[in-house]
Short mmCIF file of C-alpha atoms and ligand atoms in Angstrom, two decimals:
data_model
loop_
_atom_site.label_atom_id
_atom_site.label_comp_id
_atom_site.label_asym_id
_atom_site.label_seq_id
_atom_site.Cartn_x
_atom_site.Cartn_y
_atom_site.Cartn_z
CA MET A 1 -9.10 19.31 -6.98
CA SER A 2 -8.28 19.11 -3.30
CA GLU A 3 -4.65 19.19 -2.31
CA MET A 4 -5.34 16.33 0.10
CA ILE A 5 -5.89 13.02 -1.64
CA ILE A 6 -6.85 11.22 1.59
CA ARG A 7 -8.44 12.66 4.70
CA THR A 8 -9.81 10.93 7.78
CA GLU A 9 -12.14 12.33 10.42
CA LYS A 10 -12.29 10.83 13.88
CA LEU A 11 -11.50 7.44 12.43
CA THR A 12 -12.23 4.71 14.96
CA LYS A 13 -12.05 0.92 14.67
CA ILE A 14 -13.19 -1.43 17.40
CA TYR A 15 -12.81 -5.15 16.64
CA GLU A 16 -15.46 -7.31 18.24
CA ASN A 17 -14.73 -11.00 18.39
CA GLY A 18 -15.97 -12.08 21.78
CA TYR A 19 -14.33 -9.07 23.38
CA SER A 20 -13.64 -5.55 22.16
CA THR A 21 -10.29 -4.25 20.96
CA VAL A 22 -10.04 -0.55 20.29
CA ALA A 23 -7.51 -0.65 17.45
CA LEU A 24 -7.87 2.96 16.31
CA GLN A 25 -9.41 5.96 18.00
CA ASP A 26 -10.38 9.40 16.70
CA VAL A 27 -7.65 9.64 14.08
CA ASP A 28 -7.72 12.85 12.03
CA LEU A 29 -5.21 12.58 9.22
CA GLU A 30 -4.45 14.33 5.96
CA ILE A 31 -2.29 12.90 3.17
CA PRO A 32 -1.25 15.41 0.49
CA ARG A 33 -1.42 14.35 -3.14
CA GLY A 34 1.92 13.12 -4.45
CA SER A 35 3.48 12.78 -1.01
CA LEU A 36 5.52 9.93 0.41
CA SER A 37 4.42 9.31 4.00
CA CYS A 38 5.27 6.65 6.50
CA ILE A 39 3.31 5.36 9.45
CA MET A 40 5.39 4.33 12.46
CA GLY A 41 4.61 3.08 15.93
CA PRO A 42 4.83 0.02 18.16
CA SER A 43 3.55 -3.37 17.05
CA GLY A 44 -0.14 -3.98 17.67
CA HIS A 45 -0.96 -0.27 17.99
CA GLY A 46 -3.19 0.10 14.92
CA LYS A 47 -0.94 0.83 11.93
CA SER A 48 -2.22 -1.94 9.64
CA THR A 49 -5.77 -1.16 10.70
CA LEU A 50 -5.29 2.46 9.63
CA LEU A 51 -3.76 1.40 6.28
CA HIS A 52 -6.63 -0.99 5.58
CA LEU A 53 -9.23 1.64 6.41
CA ILE A 54 -7.73 4.33 4.21
CA GLY A 55 -7.46 1.78 1.39
CA GLY A 56 -11.11 0.78 1.70
CA LEU A 57 -10.21 -2.82 2.57
CA ASP A 58 -12.20 -2.60 5.78
CA ARG A 59 -14.89 -0.39 7.29
CA PRO A 60 -14.43 1.78 10.39
CA THR A 61 -16.65 1.48 13.45
CA SER A 62 -17.14 5.24 13.28
CA GLY A 63 -15.59 8.25 11.63
CA LYS A 64 -14.96 8.94 7.98
CA VAL A 65 -12.41 8.37 5.23
CA PHE A 66 -12.40 10.70 2.25
CA LEU A 67 -10.67 9.91 -1.01
CA GLU A 68 -10.69 13.43 -2.43
CA ASP A 69 -14.37 14.35 -2.11
CA LEU A 70 -15.68 10.80 -1.97
CA ASP A 71 -16.67 9.54 1.48
CA LEU A 72 -15.56 5.88 1.36
CA THR A 73 -17.59 5.09 4.46
CA ALA A 74 -20.81 6.15 2.70
CA VAL A 75 -20.52 4.07 -0.49
CA ASP A 76 -21.78 0.52 -0.96
CA ALA A 77 -19.51 -2.52 -1.23
CA ASN A 78 -19.55 -2.61 -5.05
CA HIS A 79 -18.66 1.03 -5.38
CA LEU A 80 -15.90 0.62 -2.79
CA ALA A 81 -14.46 -2.38 -4.68
CA GLU A 82 -14.56 -0.40 -7.91
CA VAL A 83 -12.70 2.56 -6.34
CA ARG A 84 -10.13 0.21 -4.83
CA CYS A 85 -9.59 -1.58 -8.10
CA ARG A 86 -9.20 1.64 -10.08
CA ARG A 87 -7.20 3.83 -7.74
CA ILE A 88 -5.40 1.92 -5.02
CA GLY A 89 -2.45 -0.49 -5.05
CA PHE A 90 -1.50 -2.65 -2.07
CA VAL A 91 1.76 -4.28 -1.14
CA PHE A 92 1.13 -6.68 1.72
CA GLN A 93 3.70 -7.69 4.28
CA PHE A 94 3.81 -11.28 3.02
CA PHE A 95 3.92 -10.70 -0.68
CA ASN A 96 1.15 -13.18 -1.59
CA LEU A 97 2.77 -14.21 -4.88
CA LEU A 98 1.37 -17.31 -6.58
CA PRO A 99 4.14 -19.93 -6.29
CA VAL A 100 3.32 -22.01 -9.40
CA LEU A 101 3.38 -18.99 -11.71
CA THR A 102 6.42 -17.23 -13.10
CA VAL A 103 7.26 -13.64 -12.18
CA LEU A 104 5.81 -12.49 -15.50
CA GLU A 105 2.60 -14.48 -15.00
CA ASN A 106 2.13 -13.14 -11.46
CA VAL A 107 2.03 -9.62 -12.88
CA GLU A 108 -0.07 -10.63 -15.91
CA ILE A 109 -2.78 -12.03 -13.61
CA ALA A 110 -2.99 -8.68 -11.81
CA LEU A 111 -3.27 -6.90 -15.18
CA MET A 112 -6.07 -9.24 -16.16
CA LEU A 113 -7.89 -8.47 -12.90
CA ALA A 114 -7.35 -4.75 -13.56
CA GLY A 115 -9.14 -5.16 -16.89
CA ILE A 116 -6.14 -4.66 -19.20
CA PRO A 117 -6.91 -6.30 -22.60
CA PRO A 118 -5.08 -9.65 -23.11
CA ARG A 119 -3.08 -8.39 -26.10
CA ASN A 120 -1.51 -5.65 -23.94
CA GLN A 121 -0.84 -7.72 -20.82
CA ARG A 122 2.56 -9.17 -21.78
CA GLU A 123 4.11 -5.87 -22.82
CA ARG A 124 2.74 -4.01 -19.81
CA ALA A 125 3.90 -6.73 -17.39
CA GLU A 126 7.40 -6.53 -18.87
CA GLU A 127 7.33 -2.77 -18.55
CA LEU A 128 6.31 -2.89 -14.86
CA LEU A 129 8.94 -5.52 -14.08
CA GLY A 130 11.51 -3.41 -15.90
CA LEU A 131 10.57 -0.49 -13.68
CA VAL A 132 11.61 -2.50 -10.62
CA GLY A 133 14.72 -3.91 -12.31
CA LEU A 134 13.55 -7.50 -12.80
CA GLU A 135 13.71 -7.70 -16.61
CA ASP A 136 16.11 -10.65 -16.35
CA LYS A 137 13.86 -12.65 -13.98
CA LEU A 138 10.65 -12.82 -16.00
CA GLN A 139 10.62 -16.62 -16.22
CA ALA A 140 11.73 -17.29 -12.63
CA LYS A 141 9.35 -18.74 -10.05
CA PRO A 142 8.97 -16.83 -6.77
CA ASN A 143 10.91 -19.49 -4.81
CA GLN A 144 13.93 -18.85 -7.06
CA LEU A 145 14.05 -15.20 -5.97
CA SER A 146 15.50 -13.45 -2.95
CA GLY A 147 13.18 -11.72 -0.48
CA GLY A 148 14.02 -8.35 -2.00
CA GLN A 149 13.27 -9.56 -5.52
CA ARG A 150 9.93 -11.03 -4.42
CA GLN A 151 9.10 -7.74 -2.83
CA ARG A 152 9.83 -6.00 -6.14
CA VAL A 153 7.48 -8.39 -7.96
CA ALA A 154 4.83 -7.43 -5.39
CA ILE A 155 5.45 -3.75 -6.16
CA ALA A 156 5.22 -4.34 -9.93
CA ARG A 157 1.97 -6.21 -9.35
CA SER A 158 0.53 -3.48 -7.14
CA LEU A 159 1.07 -1.01 -10.00
CA ALA A 160 -0.97 -3.11 -12.46
CA ASN A 161 -4.05 -0.93 -12.17
CA ASP A 162 -1.92 2.23 -12.44
CA PRO A 163 -3.15 3.38 -9.00
CA ASP A 164 -2.91 6.97 -7.75
CA ILE A 165 -2.24 5.66 -4.28
CA LEU A 166 0.17 2.95 -3.23
CA LEU A 167 -0.22 1.51 0.28
CA MET A 168 2.55 -0.71 1.64
CA ASP A 169 2.51 -2.67 4.90
CA GLU A 170 6.03 -3.20 6.28
CA PRO A 171 7.54 -3.80 2.84
CA SER A 172 11.11 -3.99 4.11
CA GLY A 173 10.22 -6.07 7.17
CA ASN A 174 12.27 -9.13 6.24
CA LEU A 175 14.86 -7.63 3.93
CA GLY A 176 18.60 -7.27 4.31
CA THR A 177 20.34 -3.91 3.89
CA LYS A 178 21.06 -4.28 0.17
CA SER A 179 17.54 -5.39 -0.70
CA GLU A 180 16.14 -2.59 1.40
CA ARG A 181 18.23 -0.05 -0.48
CA GLU A 182 16.89 -1.37 -3.79
CA LEU A 183 13.38 -1.29 -2.44
CA LEU A 184 13.76 2.33 -1.34
CA GLU A 185 15.01 3.33 -4.79
CA ASN A 186 11.97 1.70 -6.35
CA ILE A 187 9.60 3.39 -3.92
CA GLU A 188 11.13 6.78 -4.66
CA LYS A 189 10.90 6.14 -8.39
CA VAL A 190 7.20 5.26 -8.10
CA ASN A 191 6.59 8.37 -5.98
CA GLN A 192 8.41 10.55 -8.51
CA ARG A 193 6.09 9.21 -11.19
CA GLY A 194 3.32 11.02 -9.35
CA LYS A 195 1.88 8.36 -7.06
CA THR A 196 0.98 9.07 -3.47
CA VAL A 197 2.73 6.50 -1.29
CA VAL A 198 1.93 5.51 2.31
CA ILE A 199 4.23 2.96 3.99
CA VAL A 200 3.83 1.28 7.37
CA THR A 201 7.35 0.68 8.61
CA HIS A 202 9.72 0.24 11.52
CA SER A 203 12.70 1.11 9.36
CA PRO A 204 14.64 4.36 9.94
CA SER A 205 15.78 4.16 6.28
CA VAL A 206 12.20 4.26 5.07
CA ALA A 207 11.49 7.14 7.45
CA LYS A 208 14.47 9.01 6.00
CA ILE A 209 13.09 9.03 2.44
CA SER A 210 9.59 9.98 3.63
CA HIS A 211 8.27 13.54 3.39
CA ARG A 212 6.33 13.06 6.59
CA ILE A 213 6.06 10.63 9.46
CA ILE A 214 2.77 9.71 11.06
CA TYR A 215 3.13 8.24 14.57
CA ILE A 216 0.46 5.92 15.87
CA GLN A 217 0.45 4.91 19.50
CA ASP A 218 -2.35 3.09 21.30
CA GLY A 219 -4.55 3.62 18.26
CA ARG A 220 -4.12 7.38 18.37
CA LEU A 221 -2.28 9.84 16.19
CA LYS A 222 0.64 10.96 18.30
CA LYS A 223 2.22 13.72 16.32
CA GLU A 224 2.81 14.68 12.74
CA GLY A 225 6.34 15.59 11.73
CA GLU A 226 7.39 17.31 8.53
N1 ADP B 1 -9.23 -8.76 12.48
C1 ADP B 1 -8.98 -8.47 13.76
N2 ADP B 1 -9.78 -8.93 14.75
C2 ADP B 1 -9.54 -8.63 16.05
N3 ADP B 1 -8.55 -7.87 16.49
C3 ADP B 1 -7.71 -7.36 15.55
C4 ADP B 1 -7.88 -7.65 14.15
N4 ADP B 1 -6.89 -7.01 13.45
C5 ADP B 1 -6.16 -6.38 14.39
N5 ADP B 1 -6.64 -6.58 15.63
C6 ADP B 1 -6.11 -6.00 16.89
O1 ADP B 1 -6.10 -4.59 16.76
C7 ADP B 1 -4.92 -4.03 17.32
C8 ADP B 1 -4.17 -3.25 16.24
O2 ADP B 1 -3.70 -4.19 15.27
P1 ADP B 1 -2.89 -3.75 13.98
O3 ADP B 1 -3.60 -2.64 13.32
O4 ADP B 1 -2.67 -4.99 13.17
O5 ADP B 1 -1.52 -3.22 14.61
P2 ADP B 1 -0.08 -2.96 13.96
O6 ADP B 1 -0.23 -3.03 12.47
O7 ADP B 1 0.30 -1.60 14.47
O8 ADP B 1 0.82 -4.01 14.48
C9 ADP B 1 -4.15 -5.20 17.91
O9 ADP B 1 -4.50 -5.29 19.27
C10 ADP B 1 -4.67 -6.39 17.14
O10 ADP B 1 -4.57 -7.57 17.90
MG1 MG B 2 0.66 -4.37 11.13
#
């Protein structure tokens, strides 16, 4: 198996709604299996676009995205959805939790969507919430939680399909220092369990725990640090 779990070739995205926005241009990127990488750069310069493209949530205008040997830009929509569902977890900037459901139910729904049999959903949901330290909040509703705790529910949910790759878009964006520290511990724990993690962030603390930093400026890869 290739050492690189994700690879892009001249990845370019131009949004066309009335006028053209070049969001990403000729990005060649390699993400090693098992690594913890972060994507940094100014706001509006293409970071989310890059994350969405490598996660198969959107299609590039040109260029390629490889997940191991599979060219995601060459597969049809059903195949892409299947790969996403099986291998990739997303944590979005605004956690998208369902407000009328409890913490436990929010994770159970994701397990249902991931095809986990009903009899195993409760136990697995409790296990995932335990992993992020929320075992005592199972029956809480999202609006009874702090921002950091909601973020941890979102992480537990993103792990429902036991993905190889976890993609996070500004997960610590609205968190205080203490919540951010907890979040970082959880991210490291997930990474140590063998998952490849890619985080879009502005936070120096996130950069500090990353193995590598990818800088995006004006839609281009600026430089790759170690
Ligand atoms: N769906 C979209 N339609 C049109 N323009 C978009 C869309 N998504 C992003 N953009 C534009 O593409 C550029 C890059 O956006 P984005 O990838 O969200 O940047 P970042 O995540 O670095 O803030 C911005 O100019 C943004 O306005
Ligand atoms: Mg963004």
